[in-house]
Short mmCIF file of C-alpha atoms in Angstrom, two decimals:
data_model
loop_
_atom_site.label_atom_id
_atom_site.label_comp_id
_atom_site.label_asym_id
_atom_site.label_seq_id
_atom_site.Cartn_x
_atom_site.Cartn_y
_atom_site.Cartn_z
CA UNK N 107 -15.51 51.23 112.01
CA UNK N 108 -13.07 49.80 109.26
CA UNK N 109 -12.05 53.46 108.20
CA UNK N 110 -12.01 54.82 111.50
CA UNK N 111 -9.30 51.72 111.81
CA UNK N 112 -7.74 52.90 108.28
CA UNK N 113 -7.32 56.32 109.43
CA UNK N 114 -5.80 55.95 113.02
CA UNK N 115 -3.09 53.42 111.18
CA UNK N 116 -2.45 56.00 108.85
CA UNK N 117 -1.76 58.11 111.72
CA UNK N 118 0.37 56.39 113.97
CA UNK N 119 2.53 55.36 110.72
CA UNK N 120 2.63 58.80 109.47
CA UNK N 121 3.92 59.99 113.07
CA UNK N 122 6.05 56.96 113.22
CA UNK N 123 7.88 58.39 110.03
CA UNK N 124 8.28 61.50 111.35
CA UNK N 125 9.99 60.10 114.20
CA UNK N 126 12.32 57.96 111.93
CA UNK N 127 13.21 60.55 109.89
CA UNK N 128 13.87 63.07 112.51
CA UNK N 129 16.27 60.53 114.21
CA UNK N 130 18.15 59.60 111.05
CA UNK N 131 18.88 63.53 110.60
CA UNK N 132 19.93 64.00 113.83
CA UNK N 133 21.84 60.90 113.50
CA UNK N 134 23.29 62.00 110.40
CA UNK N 135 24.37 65.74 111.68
CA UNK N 136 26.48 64.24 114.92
CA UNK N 137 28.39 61.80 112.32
CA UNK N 138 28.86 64.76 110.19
CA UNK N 139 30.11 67.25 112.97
CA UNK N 140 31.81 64.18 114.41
CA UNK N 141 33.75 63.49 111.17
CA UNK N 142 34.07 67.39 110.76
CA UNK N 143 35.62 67.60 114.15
CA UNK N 144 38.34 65.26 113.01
CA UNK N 145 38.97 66.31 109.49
CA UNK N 146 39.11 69.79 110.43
CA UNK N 147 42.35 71.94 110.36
CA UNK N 148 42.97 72.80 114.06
CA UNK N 149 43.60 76.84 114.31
CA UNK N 150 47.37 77.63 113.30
CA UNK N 151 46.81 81.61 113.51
CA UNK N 152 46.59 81.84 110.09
CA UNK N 153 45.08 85.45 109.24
CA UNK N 154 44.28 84.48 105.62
CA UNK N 155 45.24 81.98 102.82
CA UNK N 156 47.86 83.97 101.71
CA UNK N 157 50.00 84.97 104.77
CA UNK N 158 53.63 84.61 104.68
CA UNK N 159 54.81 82.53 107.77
CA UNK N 160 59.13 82.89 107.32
CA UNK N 161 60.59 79.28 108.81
CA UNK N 162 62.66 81.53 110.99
CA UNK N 163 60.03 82.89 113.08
CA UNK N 164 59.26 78.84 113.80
CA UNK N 165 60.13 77.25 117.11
CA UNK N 166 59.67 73.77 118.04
CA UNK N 167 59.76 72.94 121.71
CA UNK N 168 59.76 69.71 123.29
CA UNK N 169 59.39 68.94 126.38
CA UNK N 170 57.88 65.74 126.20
CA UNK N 171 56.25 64.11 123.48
CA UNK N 172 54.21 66.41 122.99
CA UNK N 173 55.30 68.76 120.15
CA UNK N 174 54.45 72.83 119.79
CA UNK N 175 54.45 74.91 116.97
CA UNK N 176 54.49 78.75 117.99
CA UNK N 177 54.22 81.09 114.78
CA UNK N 178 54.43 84.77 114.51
CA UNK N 179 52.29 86.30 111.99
CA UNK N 180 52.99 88.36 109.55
CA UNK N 181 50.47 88.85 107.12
CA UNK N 182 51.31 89.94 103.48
CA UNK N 183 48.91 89.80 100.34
CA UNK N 184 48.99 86.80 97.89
CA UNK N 185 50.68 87.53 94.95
CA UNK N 186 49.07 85.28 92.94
CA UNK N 187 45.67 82.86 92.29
CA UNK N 188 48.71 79.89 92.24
CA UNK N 189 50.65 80.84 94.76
CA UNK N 190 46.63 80.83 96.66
CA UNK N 191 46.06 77.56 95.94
CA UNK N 192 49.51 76.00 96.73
CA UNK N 193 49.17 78.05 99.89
CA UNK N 194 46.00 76.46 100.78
CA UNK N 195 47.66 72.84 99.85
CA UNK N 196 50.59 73.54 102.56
CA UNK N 197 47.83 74.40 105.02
CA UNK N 198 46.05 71.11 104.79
CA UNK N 199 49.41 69.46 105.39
CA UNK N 200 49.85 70.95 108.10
CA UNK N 201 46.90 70.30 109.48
CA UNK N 202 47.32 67.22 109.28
CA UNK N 203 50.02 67.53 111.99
CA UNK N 204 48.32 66.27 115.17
CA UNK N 205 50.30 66.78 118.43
CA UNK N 206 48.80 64.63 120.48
CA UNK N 207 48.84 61.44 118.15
CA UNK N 208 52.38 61.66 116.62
CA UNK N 209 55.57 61.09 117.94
CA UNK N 210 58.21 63.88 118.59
CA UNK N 211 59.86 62.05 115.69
CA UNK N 212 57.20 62.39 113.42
CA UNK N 213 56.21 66.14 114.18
CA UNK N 214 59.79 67.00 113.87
CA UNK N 215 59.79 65.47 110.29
CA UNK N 216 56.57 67.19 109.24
CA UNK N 217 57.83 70.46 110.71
CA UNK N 218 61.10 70.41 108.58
CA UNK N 219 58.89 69.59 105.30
CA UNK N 220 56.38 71.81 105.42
CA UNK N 221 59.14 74.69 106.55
CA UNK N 222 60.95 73.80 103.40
CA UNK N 223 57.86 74.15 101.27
CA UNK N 224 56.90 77.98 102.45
CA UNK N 225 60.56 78.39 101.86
CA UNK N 226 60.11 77.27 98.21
CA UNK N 227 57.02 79.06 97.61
CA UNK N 228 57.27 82.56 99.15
CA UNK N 229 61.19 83.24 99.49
CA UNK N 230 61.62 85.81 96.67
CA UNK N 231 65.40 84.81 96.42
CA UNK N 232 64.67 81.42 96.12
CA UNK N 233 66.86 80.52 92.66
CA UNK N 234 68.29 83.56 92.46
CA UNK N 235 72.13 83.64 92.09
CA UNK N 236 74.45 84.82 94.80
CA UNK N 237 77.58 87.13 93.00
CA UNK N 238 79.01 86.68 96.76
CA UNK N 239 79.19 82.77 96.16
CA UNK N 240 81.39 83.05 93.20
CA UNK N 241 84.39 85.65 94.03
CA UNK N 242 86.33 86.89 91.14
CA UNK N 243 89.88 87.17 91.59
CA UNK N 244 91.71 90.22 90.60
CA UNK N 245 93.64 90.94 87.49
CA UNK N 246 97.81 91.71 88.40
CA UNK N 247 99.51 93.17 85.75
CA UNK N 248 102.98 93.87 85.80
CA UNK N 249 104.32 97.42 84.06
CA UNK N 250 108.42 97.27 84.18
CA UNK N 251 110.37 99.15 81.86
CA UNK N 252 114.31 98.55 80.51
CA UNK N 253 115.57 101.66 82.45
CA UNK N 254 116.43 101.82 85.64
CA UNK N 255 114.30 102.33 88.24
CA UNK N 256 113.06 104.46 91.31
CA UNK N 257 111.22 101.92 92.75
CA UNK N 258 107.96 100.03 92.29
CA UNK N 259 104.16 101.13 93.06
CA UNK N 260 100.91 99.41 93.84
CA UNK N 261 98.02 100.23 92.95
CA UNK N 262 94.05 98.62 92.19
CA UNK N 263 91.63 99.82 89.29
CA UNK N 264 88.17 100.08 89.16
CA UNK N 265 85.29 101.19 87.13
CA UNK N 266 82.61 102.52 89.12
CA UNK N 267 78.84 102.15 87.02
CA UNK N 268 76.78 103.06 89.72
CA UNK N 269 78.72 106.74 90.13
CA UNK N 270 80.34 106.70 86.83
CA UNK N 271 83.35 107.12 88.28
CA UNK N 272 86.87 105.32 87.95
CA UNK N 273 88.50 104.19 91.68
CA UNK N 274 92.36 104.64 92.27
CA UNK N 275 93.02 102.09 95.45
CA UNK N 276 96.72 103.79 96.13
CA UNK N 277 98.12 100.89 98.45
CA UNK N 278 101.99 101.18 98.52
CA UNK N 279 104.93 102.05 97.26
CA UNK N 280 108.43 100.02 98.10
CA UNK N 281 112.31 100.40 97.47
CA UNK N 282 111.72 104.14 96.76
CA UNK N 283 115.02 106.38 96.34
CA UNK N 284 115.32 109.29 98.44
CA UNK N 285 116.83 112.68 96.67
CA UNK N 286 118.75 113.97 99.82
CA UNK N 287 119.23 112.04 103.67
CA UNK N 288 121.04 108.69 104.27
CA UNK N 289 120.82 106.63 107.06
CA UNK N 290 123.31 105.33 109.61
CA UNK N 291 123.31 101.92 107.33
CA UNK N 292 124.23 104.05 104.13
CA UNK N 293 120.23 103.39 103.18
CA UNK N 294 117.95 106.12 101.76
CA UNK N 295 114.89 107.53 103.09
CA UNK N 296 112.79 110.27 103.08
CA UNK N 297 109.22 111.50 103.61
CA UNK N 298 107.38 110.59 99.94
CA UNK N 299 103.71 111.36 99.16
CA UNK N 300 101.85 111.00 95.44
CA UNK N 301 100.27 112.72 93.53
CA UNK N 302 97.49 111.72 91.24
CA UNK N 303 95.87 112.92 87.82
CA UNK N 304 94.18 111.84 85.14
CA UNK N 305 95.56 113.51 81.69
CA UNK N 306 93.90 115.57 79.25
CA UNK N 307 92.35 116.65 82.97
CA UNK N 308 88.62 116.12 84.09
CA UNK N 309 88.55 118.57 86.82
CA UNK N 310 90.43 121.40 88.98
CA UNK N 311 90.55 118.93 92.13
CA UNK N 312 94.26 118.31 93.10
CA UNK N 313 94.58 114.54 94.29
CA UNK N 314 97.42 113.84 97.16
CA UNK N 315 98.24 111.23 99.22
CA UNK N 316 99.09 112.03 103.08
CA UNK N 317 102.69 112.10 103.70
CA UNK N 318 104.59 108.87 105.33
CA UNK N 319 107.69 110.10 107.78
CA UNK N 320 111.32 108.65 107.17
CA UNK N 321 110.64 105.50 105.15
CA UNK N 322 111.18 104.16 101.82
CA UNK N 323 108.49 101.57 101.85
CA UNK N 324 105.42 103.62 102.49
CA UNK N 325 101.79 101.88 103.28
CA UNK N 326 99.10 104.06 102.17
CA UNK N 327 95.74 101.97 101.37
CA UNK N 328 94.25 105.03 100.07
CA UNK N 329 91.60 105.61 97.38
CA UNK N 330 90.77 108.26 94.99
CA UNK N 331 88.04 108.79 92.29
CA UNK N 332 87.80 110.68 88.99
CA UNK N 333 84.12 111.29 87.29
CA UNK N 334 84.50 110.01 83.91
CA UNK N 335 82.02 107.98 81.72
CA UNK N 336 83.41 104.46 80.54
CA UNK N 337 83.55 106.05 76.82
CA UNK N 338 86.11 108.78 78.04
CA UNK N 339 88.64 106.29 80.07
CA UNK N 340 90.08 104.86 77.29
CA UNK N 341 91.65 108.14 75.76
CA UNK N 342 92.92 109.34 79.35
CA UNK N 343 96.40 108.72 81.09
CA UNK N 344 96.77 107.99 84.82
CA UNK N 345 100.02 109.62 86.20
CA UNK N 346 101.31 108.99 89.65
CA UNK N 347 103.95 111.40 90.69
CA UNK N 348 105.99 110.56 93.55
CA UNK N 349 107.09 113.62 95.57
CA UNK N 350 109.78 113.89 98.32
CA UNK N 351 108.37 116.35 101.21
CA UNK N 352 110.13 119.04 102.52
CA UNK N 353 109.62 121.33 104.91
CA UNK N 354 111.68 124.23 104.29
CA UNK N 355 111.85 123.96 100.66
CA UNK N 356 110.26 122.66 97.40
CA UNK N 357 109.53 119.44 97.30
CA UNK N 358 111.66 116.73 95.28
CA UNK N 359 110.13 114.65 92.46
CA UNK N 360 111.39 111.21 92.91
CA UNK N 361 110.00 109.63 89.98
CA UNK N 362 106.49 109.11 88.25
CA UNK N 363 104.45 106.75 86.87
CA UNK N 364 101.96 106.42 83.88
CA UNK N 365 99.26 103.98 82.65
CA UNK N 366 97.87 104.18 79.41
CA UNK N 367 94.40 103.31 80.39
CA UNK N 368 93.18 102.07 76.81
CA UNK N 369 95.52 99.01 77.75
CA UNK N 370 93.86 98.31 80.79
CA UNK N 371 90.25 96.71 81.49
CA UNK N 372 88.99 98.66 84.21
CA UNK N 373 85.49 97.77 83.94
CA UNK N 374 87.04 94.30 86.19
CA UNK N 375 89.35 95.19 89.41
CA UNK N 376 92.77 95.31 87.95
CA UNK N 377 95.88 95.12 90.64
CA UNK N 378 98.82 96.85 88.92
CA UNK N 379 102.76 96.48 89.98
CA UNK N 380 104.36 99.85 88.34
CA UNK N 381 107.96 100.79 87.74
CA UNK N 382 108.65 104.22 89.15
CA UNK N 383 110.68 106.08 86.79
CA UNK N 384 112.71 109.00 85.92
CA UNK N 385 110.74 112.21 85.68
CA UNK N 386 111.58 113.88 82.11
CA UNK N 387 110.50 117.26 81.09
CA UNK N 388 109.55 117.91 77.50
CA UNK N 389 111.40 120.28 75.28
CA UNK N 390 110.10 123.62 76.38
CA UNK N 391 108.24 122.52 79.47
CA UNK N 392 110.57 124.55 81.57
CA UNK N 393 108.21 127.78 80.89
CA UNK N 394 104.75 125.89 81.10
CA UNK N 395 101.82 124.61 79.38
CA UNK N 396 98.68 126.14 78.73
CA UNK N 397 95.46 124.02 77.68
CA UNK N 398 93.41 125.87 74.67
CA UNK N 399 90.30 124.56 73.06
CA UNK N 400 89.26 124.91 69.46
CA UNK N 401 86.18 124.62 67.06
CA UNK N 402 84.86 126.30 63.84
CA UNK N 403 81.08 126.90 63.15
CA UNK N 404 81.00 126.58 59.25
CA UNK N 405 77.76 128.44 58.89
CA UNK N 406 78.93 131.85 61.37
CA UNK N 407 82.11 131.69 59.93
CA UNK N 408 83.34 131.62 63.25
CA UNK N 409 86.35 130.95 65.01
CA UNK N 410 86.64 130.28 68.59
CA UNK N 411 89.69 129.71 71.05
CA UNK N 412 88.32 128.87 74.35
CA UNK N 413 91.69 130.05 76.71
CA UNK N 414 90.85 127.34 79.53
CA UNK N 415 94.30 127.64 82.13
CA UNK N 416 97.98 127.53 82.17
CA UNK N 417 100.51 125.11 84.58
CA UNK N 418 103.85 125.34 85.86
CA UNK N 419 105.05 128.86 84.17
CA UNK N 420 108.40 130.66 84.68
CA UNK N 421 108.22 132.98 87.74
CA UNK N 422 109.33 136.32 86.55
CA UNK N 423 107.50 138.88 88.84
CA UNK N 424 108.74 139.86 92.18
CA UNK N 425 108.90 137.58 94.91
CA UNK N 426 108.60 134.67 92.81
CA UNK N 427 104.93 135.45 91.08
CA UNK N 428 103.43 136.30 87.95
CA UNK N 429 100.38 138.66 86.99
CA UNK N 430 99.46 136.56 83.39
CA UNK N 431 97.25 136.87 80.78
CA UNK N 432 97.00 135.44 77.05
CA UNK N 433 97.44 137.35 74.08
CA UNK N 434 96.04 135.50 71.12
CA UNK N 435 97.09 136.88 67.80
CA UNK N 436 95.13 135.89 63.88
CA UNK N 437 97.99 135.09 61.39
CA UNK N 438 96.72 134.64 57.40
CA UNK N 439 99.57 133.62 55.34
CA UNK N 440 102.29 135.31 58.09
CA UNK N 441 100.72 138.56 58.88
CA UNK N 442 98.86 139.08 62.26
CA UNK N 443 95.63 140.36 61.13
CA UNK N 444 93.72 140.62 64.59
CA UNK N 445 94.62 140.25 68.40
CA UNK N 446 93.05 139.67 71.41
CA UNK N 447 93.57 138.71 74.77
CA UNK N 448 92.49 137.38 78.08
CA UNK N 449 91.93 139.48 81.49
CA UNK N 450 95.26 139.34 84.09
CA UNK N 451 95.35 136.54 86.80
CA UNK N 452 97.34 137.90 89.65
CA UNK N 453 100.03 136.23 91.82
CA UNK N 454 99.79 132.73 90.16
CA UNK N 455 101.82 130.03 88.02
CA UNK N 456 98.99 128.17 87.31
CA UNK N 457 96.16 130.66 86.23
CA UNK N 458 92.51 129.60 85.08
CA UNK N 459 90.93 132.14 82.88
CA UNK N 460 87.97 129.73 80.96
CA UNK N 461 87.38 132.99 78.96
CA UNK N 462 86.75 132.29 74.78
CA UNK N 463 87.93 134.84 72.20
CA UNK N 464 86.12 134.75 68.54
CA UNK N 465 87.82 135.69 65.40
CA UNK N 466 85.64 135.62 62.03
CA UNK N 467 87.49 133.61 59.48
CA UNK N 468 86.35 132.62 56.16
CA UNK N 469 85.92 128.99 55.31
CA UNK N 470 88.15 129.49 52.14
CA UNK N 471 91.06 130.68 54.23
CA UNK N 472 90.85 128.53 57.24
CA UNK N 473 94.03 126.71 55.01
CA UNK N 474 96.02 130.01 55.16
CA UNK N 475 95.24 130.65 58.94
CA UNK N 476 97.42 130.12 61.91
CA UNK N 477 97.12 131.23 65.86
CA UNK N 478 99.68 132.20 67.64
CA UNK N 479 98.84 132.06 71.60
CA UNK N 480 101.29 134.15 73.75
CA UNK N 481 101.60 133.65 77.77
CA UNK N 482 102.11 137.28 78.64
CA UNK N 483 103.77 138.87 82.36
CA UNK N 484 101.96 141.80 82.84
CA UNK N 485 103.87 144.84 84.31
CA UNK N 486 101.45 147.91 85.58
CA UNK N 487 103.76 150.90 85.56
CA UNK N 488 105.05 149.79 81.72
CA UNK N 489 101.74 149.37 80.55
CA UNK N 490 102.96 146.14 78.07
CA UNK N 491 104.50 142.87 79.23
CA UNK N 492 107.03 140.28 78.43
CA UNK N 493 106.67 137.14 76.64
CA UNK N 494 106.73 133.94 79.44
CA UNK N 495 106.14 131.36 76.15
CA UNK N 496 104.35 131.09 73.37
CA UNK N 497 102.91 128.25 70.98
CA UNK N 498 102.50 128.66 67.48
CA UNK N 499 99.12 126.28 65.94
CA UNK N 500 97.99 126.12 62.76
CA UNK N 501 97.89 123.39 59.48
CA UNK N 502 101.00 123.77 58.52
CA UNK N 503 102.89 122.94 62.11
CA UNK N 504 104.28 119.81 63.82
CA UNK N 505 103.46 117.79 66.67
CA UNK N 506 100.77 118.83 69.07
CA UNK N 507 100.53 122.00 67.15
CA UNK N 508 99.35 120.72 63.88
CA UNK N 509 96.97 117.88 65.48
CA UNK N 510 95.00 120.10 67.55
CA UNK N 511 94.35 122.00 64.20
CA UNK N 512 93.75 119.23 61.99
CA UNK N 513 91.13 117.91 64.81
CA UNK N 514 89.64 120.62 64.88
CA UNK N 515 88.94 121.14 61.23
CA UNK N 516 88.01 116.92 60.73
CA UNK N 517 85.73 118.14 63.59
CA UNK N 518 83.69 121.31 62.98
CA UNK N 519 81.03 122.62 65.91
CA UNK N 520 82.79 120.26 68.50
CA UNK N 521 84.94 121.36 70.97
CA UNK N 522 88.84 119.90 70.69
CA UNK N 523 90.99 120.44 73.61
CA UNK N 524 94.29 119.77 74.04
CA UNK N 525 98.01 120.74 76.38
CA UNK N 526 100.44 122.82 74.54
CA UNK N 527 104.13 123.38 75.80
CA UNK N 528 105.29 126.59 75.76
CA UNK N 529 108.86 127.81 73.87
CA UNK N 530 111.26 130.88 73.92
CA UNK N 531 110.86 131.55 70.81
#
């Protein structure tokens, strides 16, 4: 009877701690899910821990005190394990937003802060500098000479690194002096354009300004380019002429203008006021130039003139053109010892042949060697021509003559180019 007693209080305590235990746990999982329910970030549409939410897309409406945060989403993938976790920090604060216990105040405040942090942590330009905050003002040189003149032209420089490229900004021209009509006030005007070019010349392209009508303070906000690299500016020449337009004849050269560009930082915008002056024609430029190129290949023994084009020659033919070619002639020690020439460019002043001619010469009497390059009008029915100009280049001549040579030898297998006026000679 005693065990029977034992056993059934065994039992009863044995279901009796059951019954505890199973109370405590449920007990235990509603205070859980109860805390849970108000620790818990309420849903913000976030896709994933790493989505960028831009402050922009954020609107806060209020309509009472009550305060709602609409987001659009916009997911994009984390860029990095910290940028993860300081995501997942600036998602916990703002869960901790609750609209229905804070003031419009308060939300307001909390909105602002926790925009300010995505702003910090996904903005990819955040820290980077602005060149648009910090404007650089332009360089204005003044180029005025002693003599007296034409007028005065602006202009803006600019190195181009993107195109390689160097940008003429042609903006005006003022005071100019026309070459023929007067006004009713005893004033001159006229109809002036310009012309650009870059010298030794980059390309065939001519570069002209439109024409402005019956002033003498033309507006033309105009820009031109020339492809050079940054290495070949600084041995070229800019050269503005200014032309006076007319109709029903050839057009009047008021004046030019020319900047040595190895004085001038172009790789910054440069603003330049220029003095127009006085066109002047070189001795001899009255029958042309012509533009040759030179070089020597030691080991062929090999000399090569490279005939590249001719400018501005004496109209002899009928009607006011010229059928040209180039005779180049081999002189060693004054006697022509070989000739060649170029084909014949028809009804032109200003032919381009590009055609190279290739005399063998001897290192040993490259000293004793001259050229003598000939701009020859070509006449069908005689069947020889007459001379338009000649040059004469070798070691032993002056000027632009004896430079290009010298270059050339202090050079050998590169290319020298250079302009050569013609003489009567």
């Amino acid at each position: 009877m005693r065990m029977v007693s034992a056993v059934v209080l065994g039992i009863v305590c044995g279901v009796t701690g059951v019954i505890v235990a199973t109370v405590i746990v449920v007990i235990c999982r509603l205070y859980r899910r109860k805390y849970r329910h108000r620790t818990c970030v309420p849903p913000c549409g976030y896709d994933a821990v790493g989505d960028y939410k831009p402050p922009s897309l954020m609107s806060i409406s209020s309509g009472s005190q009550d305060v709602q945060l609409t987001k659009e989403h916009r997911a994009i993938q984390p860029r990095s394990t910290s940028i993860t976790s300081r995501t997942s920090i600036s998602t916990m604060s703002r869960g901790s937003i609750r609209s229905d216990t804070l003031t419009e105040e308060t939300s307001s405040i909390s909105a602002r802060s926790d925009t300010s942090v995505d702003s910090c942590i996904f903005d990819p330009s955040f820290g980077a500098i602005r060149p648009d905050l910090y404007p650089r003002k332009d360089a204005v040189l003044q180029q005025s000479s002693v003599d007296q003149n034409l007028g005065r032209l602006h202009i803006r420089l600019k190195y181009d690194f993107r195109t390689s490229d160097i940008i003429i900004h042609l903006i005006e021209a003022q005071d100019l002096i026309s070459t023929d009509q007067k006004d009713s006030e005893g004033g001159s005007f006229g109809d002036p354009y310009v012309r650009l070019a870059i010298l030794p010349e980059v390309d065939e392209r001519i570069r002209q300004s439109s024409v402005k009508r019956k002033t003498c303070n033309p507006f033309y906000n105009e820009y031109f380019k020339f492809p050079l690299t940054i290495d070949d500016v600084r041995d070229k020449t800019l050269v503005f002429h200014i032309y006076d337009y007319d109709k029903f004849s050839r057009h009047k050269i008021i004046g030019e203008v020319q900047v040595d560009l190895r004085k001038v930082d172009v790789t910054n915008s440069v603003e330049m006021w220029c003095d127009i002056l006085k066109h002047h024609k070189c001795t001899g430029g009255d029958y042309g130039e012509v533009l040759l190129s030179l070089s020597y290949l030691p080991t062929a023994e090999r000399l090569t003139v490279v005939v590249m084009k001719a400018k501005d020659l004496r109209m002899t033919g009928v009607a006011g053109s010229s059928d040209t070619y180039i005779r180049v002639s081999l002189t060693v020690e004054g006697k022509k010892v070989k000739r060649k020439k170029t084909t014949v460019k028809r009804n032109t002043t200003c032919p381009v042949w590009n055609e190279a001619l290739a005399f063998n010469v001897p290192a040993e009497l490259l000293p004793k060697v001259s050229l003598e390059v000939a701009v020859m009008d070509h006449h069908d029915l005689i069947g020889h021509g007459d001379i338009v100009g000649r040059c004469l280049i070798g070691p032993d001549k002056e000027d632009q003559e004896g430079k290009h040579w010298n270059d050339m030898m202090q050079n050998h297998r590169k290319s020298m180019a250079m302009w050569h006026h013609l003489h009567k000679r």
